[in-house]
Short mmCIF file of C-alpha atoms and ligand atoms in Angstrom, two decimals:
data_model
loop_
_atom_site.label_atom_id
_atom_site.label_comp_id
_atom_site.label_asym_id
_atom_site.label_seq_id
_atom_site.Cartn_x
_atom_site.Cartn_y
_atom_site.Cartn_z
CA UNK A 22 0.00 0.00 0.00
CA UNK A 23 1.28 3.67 -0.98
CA UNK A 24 1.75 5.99 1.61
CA UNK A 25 0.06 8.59 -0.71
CA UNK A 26 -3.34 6.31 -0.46
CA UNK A 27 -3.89 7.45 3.44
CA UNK A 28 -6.72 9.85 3.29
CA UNK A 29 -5.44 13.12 5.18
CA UNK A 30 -9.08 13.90 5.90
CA UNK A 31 -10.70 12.05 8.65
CA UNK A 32 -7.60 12.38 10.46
CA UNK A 33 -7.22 15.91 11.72
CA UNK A 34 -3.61 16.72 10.59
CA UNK A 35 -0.86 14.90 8.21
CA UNK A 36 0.85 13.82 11.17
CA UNK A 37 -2.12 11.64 11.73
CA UNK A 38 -2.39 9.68 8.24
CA UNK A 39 1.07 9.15 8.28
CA UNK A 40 0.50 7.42 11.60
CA UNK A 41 -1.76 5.75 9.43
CA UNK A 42 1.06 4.87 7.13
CA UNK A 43 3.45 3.66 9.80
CA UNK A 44 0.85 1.18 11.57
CA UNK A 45 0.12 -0.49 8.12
CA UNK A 46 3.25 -0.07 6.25
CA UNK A 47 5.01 -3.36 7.74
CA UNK A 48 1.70 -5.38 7.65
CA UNK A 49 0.94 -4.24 4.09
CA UNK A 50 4.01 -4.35 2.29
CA UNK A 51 5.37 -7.55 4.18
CA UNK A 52 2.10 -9.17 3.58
CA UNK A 53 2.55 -12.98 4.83
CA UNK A 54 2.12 -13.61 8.18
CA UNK A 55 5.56 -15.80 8.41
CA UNK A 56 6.90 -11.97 8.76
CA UNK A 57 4.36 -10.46 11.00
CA UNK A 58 6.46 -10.48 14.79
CA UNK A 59 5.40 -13.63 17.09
CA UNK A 60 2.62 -15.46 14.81
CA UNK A 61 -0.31 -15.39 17.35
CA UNK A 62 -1.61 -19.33 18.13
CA UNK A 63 -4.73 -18.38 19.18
CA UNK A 64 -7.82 -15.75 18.03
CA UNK A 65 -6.06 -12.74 19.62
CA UNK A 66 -2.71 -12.13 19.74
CA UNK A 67 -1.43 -12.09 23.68
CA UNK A 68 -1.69 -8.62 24.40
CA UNK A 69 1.66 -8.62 26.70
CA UNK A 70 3.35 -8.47 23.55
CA UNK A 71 2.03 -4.88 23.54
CA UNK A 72 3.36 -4.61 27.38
CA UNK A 73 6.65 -5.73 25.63
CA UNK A 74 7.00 -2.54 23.69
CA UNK A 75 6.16 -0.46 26.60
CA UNK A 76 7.64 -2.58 29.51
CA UNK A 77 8.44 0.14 31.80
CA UNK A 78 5.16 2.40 31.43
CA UNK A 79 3.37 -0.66 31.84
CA UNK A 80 4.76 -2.18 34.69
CA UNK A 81 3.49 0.72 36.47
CA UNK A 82 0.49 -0.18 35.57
CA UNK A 83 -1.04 -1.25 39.05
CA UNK A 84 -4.35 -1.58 38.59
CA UNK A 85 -5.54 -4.85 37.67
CA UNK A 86 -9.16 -3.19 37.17
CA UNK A 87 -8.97 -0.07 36.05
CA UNK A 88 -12.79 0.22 35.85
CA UNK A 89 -12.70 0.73 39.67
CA UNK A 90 -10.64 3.52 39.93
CA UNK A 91 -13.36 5.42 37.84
CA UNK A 92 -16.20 3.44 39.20
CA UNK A 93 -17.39 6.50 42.29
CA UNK A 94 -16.86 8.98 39.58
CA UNK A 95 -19.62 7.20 37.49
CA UNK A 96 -22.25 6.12 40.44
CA UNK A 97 -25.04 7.38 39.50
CA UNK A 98 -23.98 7.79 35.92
CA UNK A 99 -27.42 6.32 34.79
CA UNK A 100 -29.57 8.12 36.79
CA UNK A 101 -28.42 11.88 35.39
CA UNK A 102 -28.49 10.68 31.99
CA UNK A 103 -32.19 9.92 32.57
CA UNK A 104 -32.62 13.39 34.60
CA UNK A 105 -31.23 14.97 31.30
CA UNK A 106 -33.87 12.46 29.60
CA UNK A 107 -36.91 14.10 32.14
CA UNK A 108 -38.88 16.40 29.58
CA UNK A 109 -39.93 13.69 27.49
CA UNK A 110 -43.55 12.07 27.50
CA UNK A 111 -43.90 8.55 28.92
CA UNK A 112 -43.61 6.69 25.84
CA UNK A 113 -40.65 8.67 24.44
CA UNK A 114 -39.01 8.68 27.80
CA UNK A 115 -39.22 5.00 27.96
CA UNK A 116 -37.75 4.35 24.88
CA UNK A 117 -35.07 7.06 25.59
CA UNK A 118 -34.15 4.83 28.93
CA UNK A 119 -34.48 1.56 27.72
CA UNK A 120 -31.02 1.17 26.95
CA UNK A 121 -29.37 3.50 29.49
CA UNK A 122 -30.02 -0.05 32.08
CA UNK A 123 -27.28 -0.55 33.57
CA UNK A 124 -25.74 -3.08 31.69
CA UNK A 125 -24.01 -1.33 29.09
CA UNK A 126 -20.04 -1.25 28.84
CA UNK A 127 -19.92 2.22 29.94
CA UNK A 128 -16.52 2.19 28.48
CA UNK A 129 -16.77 6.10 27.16
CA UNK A 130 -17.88 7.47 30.38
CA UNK A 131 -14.77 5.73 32.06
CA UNK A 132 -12.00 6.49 29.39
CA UNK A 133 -13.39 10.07 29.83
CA UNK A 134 -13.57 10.33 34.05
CA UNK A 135 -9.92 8.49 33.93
CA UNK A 136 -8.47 11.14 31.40
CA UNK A 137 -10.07 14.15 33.35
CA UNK A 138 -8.01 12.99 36.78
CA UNK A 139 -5.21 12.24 34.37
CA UNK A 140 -4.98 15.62 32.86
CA UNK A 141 -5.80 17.20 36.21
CA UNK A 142 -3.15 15.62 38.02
CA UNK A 143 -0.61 16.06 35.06
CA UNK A 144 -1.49 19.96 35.45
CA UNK A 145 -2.14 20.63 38.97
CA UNK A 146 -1.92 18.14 40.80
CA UNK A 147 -5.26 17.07 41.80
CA UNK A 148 -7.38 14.59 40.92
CA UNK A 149 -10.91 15.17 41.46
CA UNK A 150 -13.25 15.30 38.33
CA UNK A 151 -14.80 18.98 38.19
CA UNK A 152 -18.45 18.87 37.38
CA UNK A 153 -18.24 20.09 33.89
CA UNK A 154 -15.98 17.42 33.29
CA UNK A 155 -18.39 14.89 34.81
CA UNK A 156 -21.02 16.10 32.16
CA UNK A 157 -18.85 15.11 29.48
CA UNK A 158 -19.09 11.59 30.60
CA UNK A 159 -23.02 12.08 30.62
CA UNK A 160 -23.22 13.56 27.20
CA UNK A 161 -20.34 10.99 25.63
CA UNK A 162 -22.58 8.11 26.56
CA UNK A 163 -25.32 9.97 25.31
CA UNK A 164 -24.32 10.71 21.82
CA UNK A 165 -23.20 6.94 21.47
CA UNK A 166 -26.57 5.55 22.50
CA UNK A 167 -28.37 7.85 20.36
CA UNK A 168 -26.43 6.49 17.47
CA UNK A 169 -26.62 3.16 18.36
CA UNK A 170 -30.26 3.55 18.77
CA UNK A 171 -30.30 4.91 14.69
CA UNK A 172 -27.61 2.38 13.61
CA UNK A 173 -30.20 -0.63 14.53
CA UNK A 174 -32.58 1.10 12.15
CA UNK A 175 -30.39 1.45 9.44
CA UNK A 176 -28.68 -1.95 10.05
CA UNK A 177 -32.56 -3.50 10.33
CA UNK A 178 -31.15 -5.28 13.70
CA UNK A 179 -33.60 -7.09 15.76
CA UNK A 180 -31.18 -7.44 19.13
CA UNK A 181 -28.96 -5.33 20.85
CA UNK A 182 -26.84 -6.14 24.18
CA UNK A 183 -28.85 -9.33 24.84
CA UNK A 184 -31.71 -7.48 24.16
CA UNK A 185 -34.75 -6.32 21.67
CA UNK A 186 -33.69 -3.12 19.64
CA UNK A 187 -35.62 0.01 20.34
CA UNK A 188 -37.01 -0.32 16.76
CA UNK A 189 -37.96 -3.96 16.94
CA UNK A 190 -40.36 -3.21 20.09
CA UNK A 191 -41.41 -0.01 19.40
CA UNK A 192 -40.86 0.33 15.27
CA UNK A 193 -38.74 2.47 12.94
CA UNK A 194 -39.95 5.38 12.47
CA UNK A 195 -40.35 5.75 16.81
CA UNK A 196 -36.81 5.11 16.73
CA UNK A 197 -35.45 7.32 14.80
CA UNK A 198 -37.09 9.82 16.99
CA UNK A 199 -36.10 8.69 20.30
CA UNK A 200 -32.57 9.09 18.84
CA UNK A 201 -33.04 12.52 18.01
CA UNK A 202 -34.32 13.17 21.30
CA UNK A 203 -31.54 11.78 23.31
CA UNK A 204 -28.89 13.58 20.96
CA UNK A 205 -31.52 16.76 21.50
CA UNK A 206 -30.99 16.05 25.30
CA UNK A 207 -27.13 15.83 25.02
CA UNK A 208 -26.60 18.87 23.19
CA UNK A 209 -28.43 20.92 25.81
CA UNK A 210 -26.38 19.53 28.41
CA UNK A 211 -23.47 20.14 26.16
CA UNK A 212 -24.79 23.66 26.07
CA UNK A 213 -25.02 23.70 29.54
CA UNK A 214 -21.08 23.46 29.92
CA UNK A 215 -21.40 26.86 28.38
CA UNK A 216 -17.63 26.47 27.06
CA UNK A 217 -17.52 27.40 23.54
CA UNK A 218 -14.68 24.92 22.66
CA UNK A 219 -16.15 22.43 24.40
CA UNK A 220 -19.34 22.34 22.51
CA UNK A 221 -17.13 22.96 18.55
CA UNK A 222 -15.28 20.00 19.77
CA UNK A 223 -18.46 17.77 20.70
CA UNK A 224 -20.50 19.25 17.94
CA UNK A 225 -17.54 17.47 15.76
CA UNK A 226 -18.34 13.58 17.30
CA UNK A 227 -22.04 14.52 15.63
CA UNK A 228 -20.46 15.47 11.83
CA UNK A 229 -17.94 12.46 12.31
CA UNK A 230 -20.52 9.72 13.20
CA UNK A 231 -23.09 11.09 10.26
CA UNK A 232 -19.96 10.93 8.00
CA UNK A 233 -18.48 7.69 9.22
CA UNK A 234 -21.88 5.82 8.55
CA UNK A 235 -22.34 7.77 5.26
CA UNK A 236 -18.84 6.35 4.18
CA UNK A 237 -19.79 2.86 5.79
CA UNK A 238 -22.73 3.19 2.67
CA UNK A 239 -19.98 3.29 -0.51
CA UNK A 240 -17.27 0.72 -0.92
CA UNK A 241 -13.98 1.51 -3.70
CA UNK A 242 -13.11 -0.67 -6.52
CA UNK A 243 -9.36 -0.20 -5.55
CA UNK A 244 -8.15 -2.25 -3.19
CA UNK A 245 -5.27 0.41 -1.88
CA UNK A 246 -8.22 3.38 -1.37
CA UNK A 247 -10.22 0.70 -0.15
CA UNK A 248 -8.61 0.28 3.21
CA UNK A 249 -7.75 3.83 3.36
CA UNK A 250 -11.53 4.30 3.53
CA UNK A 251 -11.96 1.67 6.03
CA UNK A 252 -9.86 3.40 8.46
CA UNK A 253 -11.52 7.22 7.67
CA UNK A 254 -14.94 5.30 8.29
CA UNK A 255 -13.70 3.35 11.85
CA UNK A 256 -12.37 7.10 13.08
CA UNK A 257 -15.09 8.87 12.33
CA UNK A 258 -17.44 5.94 13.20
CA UNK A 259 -16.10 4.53 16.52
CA UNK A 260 -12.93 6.64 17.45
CA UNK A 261 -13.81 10.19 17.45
CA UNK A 262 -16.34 10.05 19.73
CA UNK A 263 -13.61 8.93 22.43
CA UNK A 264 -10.73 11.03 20.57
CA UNK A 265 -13.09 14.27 21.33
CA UNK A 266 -14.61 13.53 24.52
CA UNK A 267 -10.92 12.82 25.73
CA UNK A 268 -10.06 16.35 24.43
CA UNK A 269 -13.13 18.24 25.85
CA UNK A 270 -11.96 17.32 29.12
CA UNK A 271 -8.61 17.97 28.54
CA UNK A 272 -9.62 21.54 27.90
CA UNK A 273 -11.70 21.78 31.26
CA UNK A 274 -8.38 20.65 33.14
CA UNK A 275 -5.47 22.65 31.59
CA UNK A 276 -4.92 25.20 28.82
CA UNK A 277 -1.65 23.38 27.73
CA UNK A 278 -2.47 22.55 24.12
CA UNK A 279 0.23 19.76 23.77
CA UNK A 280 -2.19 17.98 26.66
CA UNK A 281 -5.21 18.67 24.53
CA UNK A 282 -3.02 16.96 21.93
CA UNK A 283 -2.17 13.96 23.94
CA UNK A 284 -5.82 13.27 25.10
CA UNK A 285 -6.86 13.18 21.83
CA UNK A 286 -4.33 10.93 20.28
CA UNK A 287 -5.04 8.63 22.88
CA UNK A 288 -8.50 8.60 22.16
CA UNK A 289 -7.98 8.46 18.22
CA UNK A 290 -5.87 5.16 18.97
CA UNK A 291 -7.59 3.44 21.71
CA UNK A 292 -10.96 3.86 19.76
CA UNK A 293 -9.57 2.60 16.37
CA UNK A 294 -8.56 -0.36 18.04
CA UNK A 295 -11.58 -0.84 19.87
CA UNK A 296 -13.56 -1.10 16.54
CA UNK A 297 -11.14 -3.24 14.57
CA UNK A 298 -11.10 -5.48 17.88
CA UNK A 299 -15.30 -5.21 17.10
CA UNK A 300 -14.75 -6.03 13.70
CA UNK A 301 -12.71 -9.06 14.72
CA UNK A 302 -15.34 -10.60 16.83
CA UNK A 303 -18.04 -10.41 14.53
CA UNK A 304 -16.38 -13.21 12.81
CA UNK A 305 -14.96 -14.77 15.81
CA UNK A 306 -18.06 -14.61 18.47
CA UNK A 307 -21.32 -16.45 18.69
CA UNK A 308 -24.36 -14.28 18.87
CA UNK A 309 -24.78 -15.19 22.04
CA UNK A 310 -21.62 -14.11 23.70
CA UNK A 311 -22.05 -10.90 21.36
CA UNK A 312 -26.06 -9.90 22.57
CA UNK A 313 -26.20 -9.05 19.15
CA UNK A 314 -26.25 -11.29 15.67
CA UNK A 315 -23.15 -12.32 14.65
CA UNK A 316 -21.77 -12.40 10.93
CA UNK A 317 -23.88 -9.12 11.41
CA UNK A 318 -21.21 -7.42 9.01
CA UNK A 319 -21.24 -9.51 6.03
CA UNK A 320 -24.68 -9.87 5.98
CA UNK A 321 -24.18 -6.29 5.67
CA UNK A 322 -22.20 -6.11 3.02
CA UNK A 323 -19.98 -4.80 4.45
CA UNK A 324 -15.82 -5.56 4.06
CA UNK A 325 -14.06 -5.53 7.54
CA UNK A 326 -10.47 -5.59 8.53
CA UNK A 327 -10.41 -9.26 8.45
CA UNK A 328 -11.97 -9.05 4.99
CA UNK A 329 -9.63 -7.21 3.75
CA UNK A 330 -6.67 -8.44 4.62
CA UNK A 331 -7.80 -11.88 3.73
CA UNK A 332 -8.63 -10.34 0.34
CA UNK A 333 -4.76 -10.09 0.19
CA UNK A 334 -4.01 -13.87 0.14
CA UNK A 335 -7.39 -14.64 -1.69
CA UNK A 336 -8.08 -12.25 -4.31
CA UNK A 337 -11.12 -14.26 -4.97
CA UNK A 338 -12.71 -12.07 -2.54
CA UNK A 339 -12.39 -8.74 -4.69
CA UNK A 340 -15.48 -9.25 -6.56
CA UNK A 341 -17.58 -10.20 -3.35
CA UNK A 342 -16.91 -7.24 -1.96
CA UNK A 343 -17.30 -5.19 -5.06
CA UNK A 344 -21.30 -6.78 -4.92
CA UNK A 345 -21.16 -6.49 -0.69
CA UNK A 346 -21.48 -9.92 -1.00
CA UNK A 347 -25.12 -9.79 -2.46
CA UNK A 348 -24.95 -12.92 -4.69
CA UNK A 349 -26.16 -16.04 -3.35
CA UNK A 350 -23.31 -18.35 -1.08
CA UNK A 351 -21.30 -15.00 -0.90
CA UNK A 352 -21.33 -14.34 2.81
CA UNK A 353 -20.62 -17.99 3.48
CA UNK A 354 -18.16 -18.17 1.12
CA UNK A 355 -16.71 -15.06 2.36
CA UNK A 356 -16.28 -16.15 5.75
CA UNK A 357 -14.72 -19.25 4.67
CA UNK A 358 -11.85 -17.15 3.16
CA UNK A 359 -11.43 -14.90 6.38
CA UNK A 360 -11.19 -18.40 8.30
CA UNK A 361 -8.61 -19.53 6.35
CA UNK A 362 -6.32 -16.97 5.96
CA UNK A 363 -4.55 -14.25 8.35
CA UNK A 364 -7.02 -11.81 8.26
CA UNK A 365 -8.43 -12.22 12.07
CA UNK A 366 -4.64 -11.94 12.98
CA UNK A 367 -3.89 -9.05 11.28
CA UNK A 368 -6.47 -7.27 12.21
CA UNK A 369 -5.75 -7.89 16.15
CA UNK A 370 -1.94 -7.39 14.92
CA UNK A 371 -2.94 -3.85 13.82
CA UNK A 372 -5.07 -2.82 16.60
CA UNK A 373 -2.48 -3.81 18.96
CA UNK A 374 -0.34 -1.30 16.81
CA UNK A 375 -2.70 1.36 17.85
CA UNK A 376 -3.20 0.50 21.47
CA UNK A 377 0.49 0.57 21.11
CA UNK A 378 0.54 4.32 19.94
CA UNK A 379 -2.24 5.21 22.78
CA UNK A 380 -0.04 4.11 25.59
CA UNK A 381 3.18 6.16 23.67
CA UNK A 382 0.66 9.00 23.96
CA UNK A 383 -0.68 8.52 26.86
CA UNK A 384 2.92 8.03 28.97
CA UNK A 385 3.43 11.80 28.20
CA UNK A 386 1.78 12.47 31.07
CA UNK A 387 2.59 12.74 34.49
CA UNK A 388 2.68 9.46 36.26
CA UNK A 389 -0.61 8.63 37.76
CA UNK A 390 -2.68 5.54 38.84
CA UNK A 391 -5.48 7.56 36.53
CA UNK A 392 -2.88 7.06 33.55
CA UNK A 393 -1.83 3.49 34.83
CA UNK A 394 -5.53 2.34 34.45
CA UNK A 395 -6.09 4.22 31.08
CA UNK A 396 -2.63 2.25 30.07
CA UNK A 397 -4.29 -0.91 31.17
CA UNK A 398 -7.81 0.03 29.52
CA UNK A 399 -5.80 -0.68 25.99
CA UNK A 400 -5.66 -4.37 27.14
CA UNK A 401 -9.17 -4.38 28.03
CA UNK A 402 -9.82 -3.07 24.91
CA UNK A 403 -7.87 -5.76 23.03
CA UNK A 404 -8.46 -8.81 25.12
CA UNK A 405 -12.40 -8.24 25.16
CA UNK A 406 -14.72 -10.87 23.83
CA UNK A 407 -18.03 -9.17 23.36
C1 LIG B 502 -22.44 0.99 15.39
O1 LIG B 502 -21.87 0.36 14.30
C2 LIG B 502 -22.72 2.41 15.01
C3 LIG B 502 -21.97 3.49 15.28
C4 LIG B 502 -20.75 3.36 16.10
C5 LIG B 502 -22.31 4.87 14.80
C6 LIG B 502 -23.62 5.03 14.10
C7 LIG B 502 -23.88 6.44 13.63
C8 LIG B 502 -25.01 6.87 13.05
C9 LIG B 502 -26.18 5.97 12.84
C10 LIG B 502 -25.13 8.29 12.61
C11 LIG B 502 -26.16 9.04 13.42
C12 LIG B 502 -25.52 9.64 14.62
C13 LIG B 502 -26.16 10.21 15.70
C14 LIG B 502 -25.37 10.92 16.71
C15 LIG B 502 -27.62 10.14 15.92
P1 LIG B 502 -21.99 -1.19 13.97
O2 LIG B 502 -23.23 -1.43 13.19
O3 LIG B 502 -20.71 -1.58 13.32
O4 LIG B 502 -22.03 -1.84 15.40
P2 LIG B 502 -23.12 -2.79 16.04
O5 LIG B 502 -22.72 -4.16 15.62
O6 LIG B 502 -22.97 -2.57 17.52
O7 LIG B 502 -24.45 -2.41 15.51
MG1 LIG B 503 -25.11 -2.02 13.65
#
């Protein structure tokens, strides 16, 4: 692959696609696995071998769980986002709530709570979230529900989290409303903050998401501006939600712009990794573990890391994915090829790269147990199976 293929937009800066470059250049150009480091044995590659290229910033990393070290910052997480959900009436409300249950990951609201004591600490040296910075949290989960809640519409999905979707109970069109409403009730809170970078940089997650679903739409013939596009469409999908929410409460802490910088590079790579880890499991999960349908992505027709690479060793695959795999036997046959070849590995392999680059961003920081846990959140991240 050319460096000149990396799309520049998506990515904020040039220094960003050619991080871009640099991840996939040694996958890429020395394409059989023989030459990737450490073949992996099993589904995911063992994610110490990320610890290995950060040994020392990671043996710091204490906490085992980093998910408690955010956990009283998040208590009653649930219960504001439904006080921000309050104006509604009793049917919209209810299908505003239904997913804000408890059981969700809550893995935005704690990346963003464990980078507001990390910034704070790095530029002041104290730890305790400030409201505003709380809010983010509130709003972060908020925009991502609200676009889950119009992704099952446009992906015509019937479960969600182990769970019926919002538009399989209460039907499509009801759906797409009770999405508006809860991104309606996250920008006033947004609003609220009354900081006008803060909302421009939140305001962006909302262009990005539209935009990364729009690009999820199109597919390119060639095969070099075909993963380019992939990776515009997982950053403006999945990782600029976390990239910006990192940011906005890097702003709250400090006025340092190299921290603002940090937070969101961290973000950009932890989230990019968390979707091609998502992308990975799709083919690697049962529905069941998933709480959603597996395959989901093919079905789709839609070509995934693991497609592509596998595209590389079975070029069979090129005209399946030119048709998003709309012929008859083409998803089967499809997954057959990502089974057999390196693709699953690769991907991992390359998200790894990225969780790689968050912790290289991330260790610019002061030393923290805040920046310990966000260290260890990459190997939640990549060691996840649902
Ligand atoms: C899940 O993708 C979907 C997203 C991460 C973003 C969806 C964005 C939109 C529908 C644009 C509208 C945005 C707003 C703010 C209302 P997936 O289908 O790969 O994941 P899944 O398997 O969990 O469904
Ligand atoms: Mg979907």
């Amino acid at each position: 692959m050319a460096d000149e293929s990396f799309p520049a937009s998506g990515f904020r800066s040039t220094s960003d696609s050619r991080l871009h470059c640099s991840l996939l250049k040694p996958m890429l150009l020395r394409n059989s696995v023989s030459t990737l480091l450490c073949r992996p044995q099993s589904r995911l590659l063992h994610s110490s071998r990320v610890v290995c290229c950060h040994s020392k910033t990671n043996s710091e990393a204490k906490y085992k769980d980093p998910f408690k070290l955010g956990s009283s910052d998040l208590k009653n997480l649930y219960e504001d986002i439904k006080k921000e959900l309050f104006m509604a009436t009793q049917e919209l409300r209810e299908m505003c709530e239904y997913y804000f249950d408890g059981k969700g990951k809550a893995l935005r609201p704690m990346l963003v709570v464990l980078m507001a004591r990390a910034c704070n600490i790095h530029y002041n040296n104290c730890r305790e979230v400030q409201p505003q910075q709380r809010s983010i949290a509130v709003i972060a989960e908020m925009i991502h529900t609200a676009s889950l809640v119009h992704d099952d519409v446009i992906d015509g999905s019937d479960a969600r989290r182990g769970k019926k979707t919002v538009n399989q109970i209460w039907g499509e069109r009801q759906a797409v409303l009770a999405g508006d409403y809860i991104l309606s009730a996250a920008s006033v809170a947004l609003a609220r903050i009354g900081n006008a970078t803060v909302i421009s940089v939140l305001s962006q997650v909302i262009e990005d998401l539209v935009r990364g679903e729009f690009l999820q739409l199109g597919s390119k013939e060639n095969e070099n501006e075909r993963f380019a596009h992939y990776l515009e469409k997982t950053f403006k999908k999945t990782a600029s939600l976390i990239a910006n929410s990192c940011k906005a409460v890097s702003i709250l802490a400090c006025p340092d712009p190299k921290v603002h910088e940090i937070a969101y590079q961290y973000g950009k790579n932890i989230g990019i990794a968390f979707q091609l880890i998502d992308d990975v499991l799709d083919f690697t999960s049962c529905a069941d573990q998933l709480g959603k349908p597996a395959a989901a992505d093919l079905k789709l027709g839609l070509a995934t890391g693991p497609v592509l690479f596998a595209c590389q060793q079975f070029p069979e695959l090129n005209a399946m994915i030119m048709r998003r795999f709309s012929s008859p036997g083409d998803v089967e046959r499809a997954w057959q090829y990502v089974q057999e070849s390196n693709g699953v590995h690769q991907t991992t392999y390359l998200a790894q790269r990225y969780c790689s680059e968050a912790i290289r961003e991330i260790s610019k920081l002061q030393p923290s147990p805040e920046r310990d846990a966000l260290i260890q959140l990459t190997e939640t991240v990549l060691t996840r199976d649902k």
